[in-house]
Structures are given as structure tokens and as C-alpha cells.
Short mmCIF file of C-alpha atoms in Angstrom, two decimals:
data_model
loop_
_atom_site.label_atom_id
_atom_site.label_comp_id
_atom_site.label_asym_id
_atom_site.label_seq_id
_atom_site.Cartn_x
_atom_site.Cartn_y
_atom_site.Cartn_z
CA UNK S 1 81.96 212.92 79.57
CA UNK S 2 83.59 214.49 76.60
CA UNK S 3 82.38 216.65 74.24
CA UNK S 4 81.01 215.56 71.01
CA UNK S 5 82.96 216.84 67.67
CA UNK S 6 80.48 217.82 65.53
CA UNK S 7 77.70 220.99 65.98
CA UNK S 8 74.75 221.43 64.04
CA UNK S 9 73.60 225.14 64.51
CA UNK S 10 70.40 226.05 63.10
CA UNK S 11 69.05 229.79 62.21
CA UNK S 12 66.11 231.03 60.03
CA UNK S 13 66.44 234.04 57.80
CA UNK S 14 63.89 236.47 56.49
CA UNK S 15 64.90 235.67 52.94
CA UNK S 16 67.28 233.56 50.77
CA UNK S 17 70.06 236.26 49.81
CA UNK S 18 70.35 237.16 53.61
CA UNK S 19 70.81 233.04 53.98
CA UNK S 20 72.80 232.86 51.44
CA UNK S 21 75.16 235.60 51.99
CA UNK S 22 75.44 234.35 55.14
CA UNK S 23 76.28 230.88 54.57
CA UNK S 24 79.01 231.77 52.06
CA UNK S 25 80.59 234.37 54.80
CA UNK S 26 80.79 231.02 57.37
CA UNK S 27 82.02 228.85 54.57
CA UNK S 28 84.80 230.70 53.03
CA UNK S 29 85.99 232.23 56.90
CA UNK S 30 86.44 228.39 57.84
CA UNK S 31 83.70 228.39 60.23
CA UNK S 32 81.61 225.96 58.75
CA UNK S 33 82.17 223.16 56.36
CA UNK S 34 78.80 222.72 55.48
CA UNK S 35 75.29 225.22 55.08
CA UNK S 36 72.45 224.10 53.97
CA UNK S 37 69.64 226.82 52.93
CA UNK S 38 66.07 225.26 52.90
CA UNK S 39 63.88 228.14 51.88
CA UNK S 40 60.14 227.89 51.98
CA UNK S 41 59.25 227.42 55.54
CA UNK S 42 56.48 229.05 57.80
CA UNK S 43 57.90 229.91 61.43
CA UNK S 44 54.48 230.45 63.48
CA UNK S 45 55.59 232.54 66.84
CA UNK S 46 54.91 235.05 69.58
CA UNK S 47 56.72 238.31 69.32
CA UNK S 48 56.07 241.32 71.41
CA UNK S 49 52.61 240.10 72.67
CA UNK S 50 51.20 239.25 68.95
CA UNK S 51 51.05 235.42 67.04
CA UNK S 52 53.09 235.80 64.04
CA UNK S 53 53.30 233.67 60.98
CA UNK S 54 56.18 234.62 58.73
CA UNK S 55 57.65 232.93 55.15
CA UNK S 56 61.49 232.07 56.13
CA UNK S 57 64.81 229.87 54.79
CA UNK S 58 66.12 227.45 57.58
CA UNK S 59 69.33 227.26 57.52
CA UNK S 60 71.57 224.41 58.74
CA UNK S 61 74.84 224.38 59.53
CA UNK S 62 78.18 222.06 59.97
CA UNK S 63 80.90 222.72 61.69
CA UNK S 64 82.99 221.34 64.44
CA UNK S 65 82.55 221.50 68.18
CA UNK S 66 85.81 223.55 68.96
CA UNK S 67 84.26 226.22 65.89
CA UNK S 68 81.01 226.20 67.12
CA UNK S 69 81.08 229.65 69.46
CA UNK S 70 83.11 231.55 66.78
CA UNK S 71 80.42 230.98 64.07
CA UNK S 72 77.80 231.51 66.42
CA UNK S 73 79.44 235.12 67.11
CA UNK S 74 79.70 235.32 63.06
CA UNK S 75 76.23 234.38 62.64
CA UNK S 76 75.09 237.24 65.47
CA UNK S 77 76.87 239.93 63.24
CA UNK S 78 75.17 239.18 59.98
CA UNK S 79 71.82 238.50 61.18
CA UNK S 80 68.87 240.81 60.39
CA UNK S 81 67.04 239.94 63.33
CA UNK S 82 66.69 241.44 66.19
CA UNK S 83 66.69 238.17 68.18
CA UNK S 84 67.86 235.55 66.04
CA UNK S 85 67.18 232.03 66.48
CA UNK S 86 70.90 230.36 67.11
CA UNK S 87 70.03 226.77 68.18
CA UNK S 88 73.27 224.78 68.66
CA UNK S 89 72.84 220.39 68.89
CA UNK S 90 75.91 218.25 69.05
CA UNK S 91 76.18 215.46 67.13
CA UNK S 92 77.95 212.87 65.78
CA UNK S 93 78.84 210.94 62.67
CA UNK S 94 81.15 208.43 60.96
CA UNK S 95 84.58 209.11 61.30
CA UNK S 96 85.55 210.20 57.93
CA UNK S 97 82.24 213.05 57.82
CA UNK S 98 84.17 214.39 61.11
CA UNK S 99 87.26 214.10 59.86
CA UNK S 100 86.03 216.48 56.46
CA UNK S 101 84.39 218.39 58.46
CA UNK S 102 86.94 219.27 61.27
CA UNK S 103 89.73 219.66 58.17
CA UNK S 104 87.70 222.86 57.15
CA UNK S 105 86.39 224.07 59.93
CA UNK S 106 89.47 226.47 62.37
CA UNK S 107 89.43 226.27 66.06
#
């Protein structure tokens, strides 16, 4: 079964300049060829035993399958959380989305 070419990695961030600094850092390093930053969200979760509910920006992100692990890593190093969520789906789409996207995304 092979592997399909696109990712879609998603992340939340604790504001939008965090988001946003890190989408431009994944953009312009060729990790991702597309971020969008949808702020205004409410995350509702468990952390260390207590329910939380916290304001956050979603983040979604482009890139291509064979880039995928590299802006993962990225993502890990300019996250402010101590356990960022890094959800990875693959996808598809119409050839000439892949093709755009894989053109500006490196290996």
C-alpha cells in the first residue's frame, strides 16, 4: 500500500503570535506550503488530574508526506507546550494541489 503524498498536521497554540511565528518559521524553512491559523477556539482537557478549558489558535498545516517528520521536529522546537498536540492525517487531493504543494515543501 503506498503512502499517501500529502500530510495535514494539526497543533493548537496558547496564542496567535506563538501560531503565527510559528507558521512563518515552517513556511519560509520549506517545511510547509501551507498554515492556516484559526484563532478563537476552546480546547476542553485533562491535564495533571484537573478538567481544563483553555482559549487557543488551531493551527493547520500542509505539507508533503516525505516533509512531514522534519516539520513535526520543527514544530517540537518552537512549541510552548509542554506536551504539544502534533496530530499528523494523510491525505489526498487533486493532482495539481499536490503538485504546489510538494514544489515547496523539501524532503
Amino acid at each position: 500500500m503506498s503512502t499517501p503524498p500529502l500530510s495535514i498536521l494539526l497543533t493548537s497554540f496558547p496564542d496567535s503570535a506563538s501560531a503565527q511565528f510559528a507558521a512563518t518559521s515552517l513556511v519560509t524553512e520549506h517545511l510547509a506550503a501551507c498554515v492556516q491559523i484559526l484563532p478563537g477556539i476552546t480546547s476542553v482537557y485533562s491535564w495533571q488530574g484537573s478538567l481544563e478549558s483553555s482559549s487557543e489558535v488551531l493551527v493547520i498545516i500542509k505539507t508533503s508526506a516525505s516533509s512531514a517528520t522534519a516539520a513535526l521536529d520543527r514544530l517540537r522546537a518552537l512549541h510552548p507546550y509542554e506536551v504539544p498536540e502534533l496530530v499528523t492525517l494523510d491525505a489526498s487531493a487533486a493532482e495539481p494541489y499536490l503538485q504546489w504543494v510538494t514544489s515547496h515543501c523539501s524532503p
